[in-house]
Amino acid sequence: PGVQEAFAKHCGDGTRVLNLLPVGQSSGYGTGTDINAGADLEERKAIFGLIGDIYITLEGSVGVGRVATAAHKRGAAVLPVLRTGLASTGMYGFPSKALKKPAFLTDQQWSPLTDENARVEDAANGVLAYVSHLTPPAAAAQHLRNELESRER
């Protein structure tokens, strides 16, 4: 499976996984909910850069650079795993400010994201520290929005 499918299949029971695809396509992942947006892959990529709160990039090419730039410009959190290369190291127009160590990460958490010789487990812990720092308020706010919407129905 590709990176997206592997990621989707390892996100708990999949009830909170949303797979964004061009109109008329399905992921075939067997987990999560497929959402169609955009007439083709280019439109879908443009939309993808406008909707997320947190973006974690691994490698990537021009498309990843464009999505990261769009997301970063509107204030979304963008974490490149620099050790993976390509767009995630600043190529393809990736936003240079996103390549800097976030102030809330320790050197121990950041270093494995930049060092290809570091243990993968340590890099994963760095990503977890990043996401954990950003999600408690966002998760609480989303839960509150969902609760209010369900009451309005």
PDB file of C-alpha atoms in Angstrom:
ATOM      1  CA  PRO A   1       0.000   0.000   0.000  1.00  0.00           C
ATOM      2  CA  GLY A   2       0.992   3.622  -0.469  1.00  0.00           C
ATOM      3  CA  VAL A   3       1.765   6.009   2.375  1.00  0.00           C
ATOM      4  CA  GLN A   4      -1.791   7.381   2.489  1.00  0.00           C
ATOM      5  CA  GLU A   5      -3.352   3.924   2.672  1.00  0.00           C
ATOM      6  CA  ALA A   6      -0.899   2.718   5.323  1.00  0.00           C
ATOM      7  CA  PHE A   7      -1.575   5.848   7.366  1.00  0.00           C
ATOM      8  CA  ALA A   8      -5.359   5.488   7.045  1.00  0.00           C
ATOM      9  CA  LYS A   9      -5.258   1.840   8.100  1.00  0.00           C
ATOM     10  CA  HIS A  10      -3.309   2.689  11.266  1.00  0.00           C
ATOM     11  CA  CYS A  11      -5.551   5.467  12.597  1.00  0.00           C
ATOM     12  CA  GLY A  12      -7.559   3.586  15.160  1.00  0.00           C
ATOM     13  CA  ASP A  13     -10.875   2.232  13.954  1.00  0.00           C
ATOM     14  CA  GLY A  14     -10.943   4.621  10.989  1.00  0.00           C
ATOM     15  CA  THR A  15     -14.063   6.494  12.043  1.00  0.00           C
ATOM     16  CA  ARG A  16     -12.181   9.805  12.054  1.00  0.00           C
ATOM     17  CA  VAL A  17     -10.260   9.199   8.814  1.00  0.00           C
ATOM     18  CA  LEU A  18     -11.325  11.252   5.810  1.00  0.00           C
ATOM     19  CA  ASN A  19      -9.875  10.346   2.408  1.00  0.00           C
ATOM     20  CA  LEU A  20     -10.028  13.350   0.049  1.00  0.00           C
ATOM     21  CA  LEU A  21     -10.252  12.311  -3.605  1.00  0.00           C
ATOM     22  CA  PRO A  22     -11.199  13.850  -6.952  1.00  0.00           C
ATOM     23  CA  VAL A  23     -14.836  13.500  -7.969  1.00  0.00           C
ATOM     24  CA  GLY A  24     -15.689   9.990  -9.147  1.00  0.00           C
ATOM     25  CA  GLN A  25     -12.773   8.267  -7.419  1.00  0.00           C
ATOM     26  CA  SER A  26     -12.659   6.061  -4.338  1.00  0.00           C
ATOM     27  CA  SER A  27      -9.706   5.188  -2.131  1.00  0.00           C
ATOM     28  CA  GLY A  28     -10.381   1.477  -1.879  1.00  0.00           C
ATOM     29  CA  TYR A  29      -8.665   1.565   1.538  1.00  0.00           C
ATOM     30  CA  GLY A  30     -11.489  -0.162   3.357  1.00  0.00           C
ATOM     31  CA  THR A  31     -11.247   2.352   6.199  1.00  0.00           C
ATOM     32  CA  GLY A  32     -12.388   5.898   6.721  1.00  0.00           C
ATOM     33  CA  THR A  33     -14.820   7.941   4.692  1.00  0.00           C
ATOM     34  CA  ASP A  34     -14.083   8.942   1.123  1.00  0.00           C
ATOM     35  CA  ILE A  35     -14.902  12.569   0.346  1.00  0.00           C
ATOM     36  CA  ASN A  36     -14.864  13.762  -3.246  1.00  0.00           C
ATOM     37  CA  ALA A  37     -13.717  17.293  -4.062  1.00  0.00           C
ATOM     38  CA  GLY A  38     -12.202  18.726  -7.206  1.00  0.00           C
ATOM     39  CA  ALA A  39     -12.598  17.613 -10.785  1.00  0.00           C
ATOM     40  CA  ASP A  40      -9.093  16.140 -10.939  1.00  0.00           C
ATOM     41  CA  LEU A  41      -5.954  15.557  -8.897  1.00  0.00           C
ATOM     42  CA  GLU A  42      -4.705  19.148  -9.314  1.00  0.00           C
ATOM     43  CA  GLU A  43      -7.974  20.620  -8.004  1.00  0.00           C
ATOM     44  CA  ARG A  44      -8.010  18.100  -5.171  1.00  0.00           C
ATOM     45  CA  LYS A  45      -4.471  19.136  -4.178  1.00  0.00           C
ATOM     46  CA  ALA A  46      -5.484  22.794  -4.172  1.00  0.00           C
ATOM     47  CA  ILE A  47      -8.459  22.030  -1.932  1.00  0.00           C
ATOM     48  CA  PHE A  48      -6.325  19.856   0.358  1.00  0.00           C
ATOM     49  CA  GLY A  49      -4.077  22.819   1.128  1.00  0.00           C
ATOM     50  CA  LEU A  50      -7.071  24.831   2.288  1.00  0.00           C
ATOM     51  CA  ILE A  51      -8.774  22.523   4.765  1.00  0.00           C
ATOM     52  CA  GLY A  52      -6.348  20.946   7.238  1.00  0.00           C
ATOM     53  CA  ASP A  53      -5.208  22.128  10.637  1.00  0.00           C
ATOM     54  CA  ILE A  54      -1.967  20.135  10.759  1.00  0.00           C
ATOM     55  CA  TYR A  55       0.106  18.898   7.816  1.00  0.00           C
ATOM     56  CA  ILE A  56       2.959  16.409   8.239  1.00  0.00           C
ATOM     57  CA  THR A  57       5.056  15.917   5.124  1.00  0.00           C
ATOM     58  CA  LEU A  58       7.244  12.987   4.119  1.00  0.00           C
ATOM     59  CA  GLU A  59       9.375  13.506   1.018  1.00  0.00           C
ATOM     60  CA  GLY A  60       7.114  14.900  -1.686  1.00  0.00           C
ATOM     61  CA  SER A  61       7.409  16.703  -4.959  1.00  0.00           C
ATOM     62  CA  VAL A  62       5.867  19.819  -6.482  1.00  0.00           C
ATOM     63  CA  GLY A  63       2.382  18.914  -5.229  1.00  0.00           C
ATOM     64  CA  VAL A  64       3.560  18.616  -1.628  1.00  0.00           C
ATOM     65  CA  GLY A  65       5.381  21.934  -1.934  1.00  0.00           C
ATOM     66  CA  ARG A  66       2.221  23.637  -3.215  1.00  0.00           C
ATOM     67  CA  VAL A  67      -0.031  22.120  -0.548  1.00  0.00           C
ATOM     68  CA  ALA A  68       2.439  23.011   2.221  1.00  0.00           C
ATOM     69  CA  THR A  69       2.732  26.579   0.932  1.00  0.00           C
ATOM     70  CA  ALA A  70      -1.040  27.068   0.740  1.00  0.00           C
ATOM     71  CA  ALA A  71      -1.517  25.583   4.210  1.00  0.00           C
ATOM     72  CA  HIS A  72       1.330  27.605   5.749  1.00  0.00           C
ATOM     73  CA  LYS A  73       0.093  30.871   4.198  1.00  0.00           C
ATOM     74  CA  ARG A  74      -3.273  30.500   5.902  1.00  0.00           C
ATOM     75  CA  GLY A  75      -1.713  29.663   9.277  1.00  0.00           C
ATOM     76  CA  ALA A  76      -2.029  25.886   9.373  1.00  0.00           C
ATOM     77  CA  ALA A  77       0.705  23.954  11.162  1.00  0.00           C
ATOM     78  CA  VAL A  78       3.163  22.338   8.728  1.00  0.00           C
ATOM     79  CA  LEU A  79       5.755  19.849   9.968  1.00  0.00           C
ATOM     80  CA  PRO A  80       8.209  18.485   7.417  1.00  0.00           C
ATOM     81  CA  VAL A  81      10.014  15.299   8.330  1.00  0.00           C
ATOM     82  CA  LEU A  82      13.241  16.634   6.856  1.00  0.00           C
ATOM     83  CA  ARG A  83      15.059  13.302   7.059  1.00  0.00           C
ATOM     84  CA  THR A  84      12.856  12.022   4.211  1.00  0.00           C
ATOM     85  CA  GLY A  85      14.202  14.490   1.637  1.00  0.00           C
ATOM     86  CA  LEU A  86      12.773  16.254  -1.421  1.00  0.00           C
ATOM     87  CA  ALA A  87       9.975  18.775  -0.730  1.00  0.00           C
ATOM     88  CA  SER A  88      10.255  18.112   2.991  1.00  0.00           C
ATOM     89  CA  THR A  89      13.750  19.652   2.930  1.00  0.00           C
ATOM     90  CA  GLY A  90      12.668  22.835   1.197  1.00  0.00           C
ATOM     91  CA  MET A  91      12.587  21.820  -2.459  1.00  0.00           C
ATOM     92  CA  TYR A  92       9.676  22.578  -4.812  1.00  0.00           C
ATOM     93  CA  GLY A  93       8.696  25.854  -3.170  1.00  0.00           C
ATOM     94  CA  PHE A  94       8.187  24.378   0.297  1.00  0.00           C
ATOM     95  CA  PRO A  95       7.781  27.274   2.781  1.00  0.00           C
ATOM     96  CA  SER A  96      11.183  28.000   4.346  1.00  0.00           C
ATOM     97  CA  LYS A  97       9.687  29.129   7.667  1.00  0.00           C
ATOM     98  CA  ALA A  98       8.159  25.667   8.112  1.00  0.00           C
ATOM     99  CA  LEU A  99      11.650  24.143   7.962  1.00  0.00           C
ATOM    100  CA  LYS A 100      12.675  25.733  11.257  1.00  0.00           C
ATOM    101  CA  LYS A 101      12.460  23.945  14.609  1.00  0.00           C
ATOM    102  CA  PRO A 102       9.221  24.897  16.378  1.00  0.00           C
ATOM    103  CA  ALA A 103       9.944  26.643  19.684  1.00  0.00           C
ATOM    104  CA  PHE A 104       7.847  24.136  21.635  1.00  0.00           C
ATOM    105  CA  LEU A 105       9.872  21.095  20.484  1.00  0.00           C
ATOM    106  CA  THR A 106      13.023  20.158  22.339  1.00  0.00           C
ATOM    107  CA  ASP A 107      16.235  19.423  20.446  1.00  0.00           C
ATOM    108  CA  GLN A 108      15.709  15.764  21.398  1.00  0.00           C
ATOM    109  CA  GLN A 109      12.290  15.804  19.696  1.00  0.00           C
ATOM    110  CA  TRP A 110      13.405  17.816  16.634  1.00  0.00           C
ATOM    111  CA  SER A 111      16.745  16.202  15.846  1.00  0.00           C
ATOM    112  CA  PRO A 112      15.364  12.788  14.764  1.00  0.00           C
ATOM    113  CA  LEU A 113      13.100  14.576  12.268  1.00  0.00           C
ATOM    114  CA  THR A 114      16.178  15.999  10.551  1.00  0.00           C
ATOM    115  CA  ASP A 115      18.701  13.167  10.913  1.00  0.00           C
ATOM    116  CA  GLU A 116      18.222  10.245   8.514  1.00  0.00           C
ATOM    117  CA  ASN A 117      20.438   8.089  10.757  1.00  0.00           C
ATOM    118  CA  ALA A 118      18.249   8.594  13.834  1.00  0.00           C
ATOM    119  CA  ARG A 119      15.925   5.814  14.913  1.00  0.00           C
ATOM    120  CA  VAL A 120      12.539   5.867  13.183  1.00  0.00           C
ATOM    121  CA  GLU A 121      10.885   5.460  16.595  1.00  0.00           C
ATOM    122  CA  ASP A 122      12.544   8.679  17.766  1.00  0.00           C
ATOM    123  CA  ALA A 123      11.327  10.519  14.660  1.00  0.00           C
ATOM    124  CA  ALA A 124       7.810   9.190  15.287  1.00  0.00           C
ATOM    125  CA  ASN A 125       8.019  10.469  18.856  1.00  0.00           C
ATOM    126  CA  GLY A 126       9.012  13.896  17.524  1.00  0.00           C
ATOM    127  CA  VAL A 127       5.958  13.944  15.255  1.00  0.00           C
ATOM    128  CA  LEU A 128       3.795  12.813  18.179  1.00  0.00           C
ATOM    129  CA  ALA A 129       5.165  15.602  20.386  1.00  0.00           C
ATOM    130  CA  TYR A 130       4.395  18.141  17.653  1.00  0.00           C
ATOM    131  CA  VAL A 131       0.845  16.955  17.063  1.00  0.00           C
ATOM    132  CA  SER A 132       0.147  16.510  20.783  1.00  0.00           C
ATOM    133  CA  HIS A 133       1.194  20.083  21.458  1.00  0.00           C
ATOM    134  CA  LEU A 134      -1.220  21.390  18.839  1.00  0.00           C
ATOM    135  CA  THR A 135      -4.252  19.144  19.223  1.00  0.00           C
ATOM    136  CA  PRO A 136      -5.713  19.400  22.732  1.00  0.00           C
ATOM    137  CA  PRO A 137      -7.408  22.794  22.167  1.00  0.00           C
ATOM    138  CA  ALA A 138      -8.288  21.943  18.569  1.00  0.00           C
ATOM    139  CA  ALA A 139      -9.726  18.566  19.526  1.00  0.00           C
ATOM    140  CA  ALA A 140     -11.787  20.124  22.308  1.00  0.00           C
ATOM    141  CA  ALA A 141     -13.059  22.844  19.977  1.00  0.00           C
ATOM    142  CA  GLN A 142     -13.997  20.309  17.302  1.00  0.00           C
ATOM    143  CA  HIS A 143     -15.807  18.161  19.860  1.00  0.00           C
ATOM    144  CA  LEU A 144     -17.735  21.215  21.011  1.00  0.00           C
ATOM    145  CA  ARG A 145     -18.639  22.154  17.409  1.00  0.00           C
ATOM    146  CA  ASN A 146     -19.830  18.593  16.730  1.00  0.00           C
ATOM    147  CA  GLU A 147     -21.895  18.600  19.908  1.00  0.00           C
ATOM    148  CA  LEU A 148     -23.527  21.935  19.064  1.00  0.00           C
ATOM    149  CA  GLU A 149     -24.279  20.827  15.499  1.00  0.00           C
ATOM    150  CA  SER A 150     -25.903  17.616  16.713  1.00  0.00           C
ATOM    151  CA  ARG A 151     -28.121  19.595  19.104  1.00  0.00           C
ATOM    152  CA  GLU A 152     -29.234  21.917  16.297  1.00  0.00           C
ATOM    153  CA  ARG A 153     -30.514  19.009  14.221  1.00  0.00           C
TER     154      ARG A 153
END
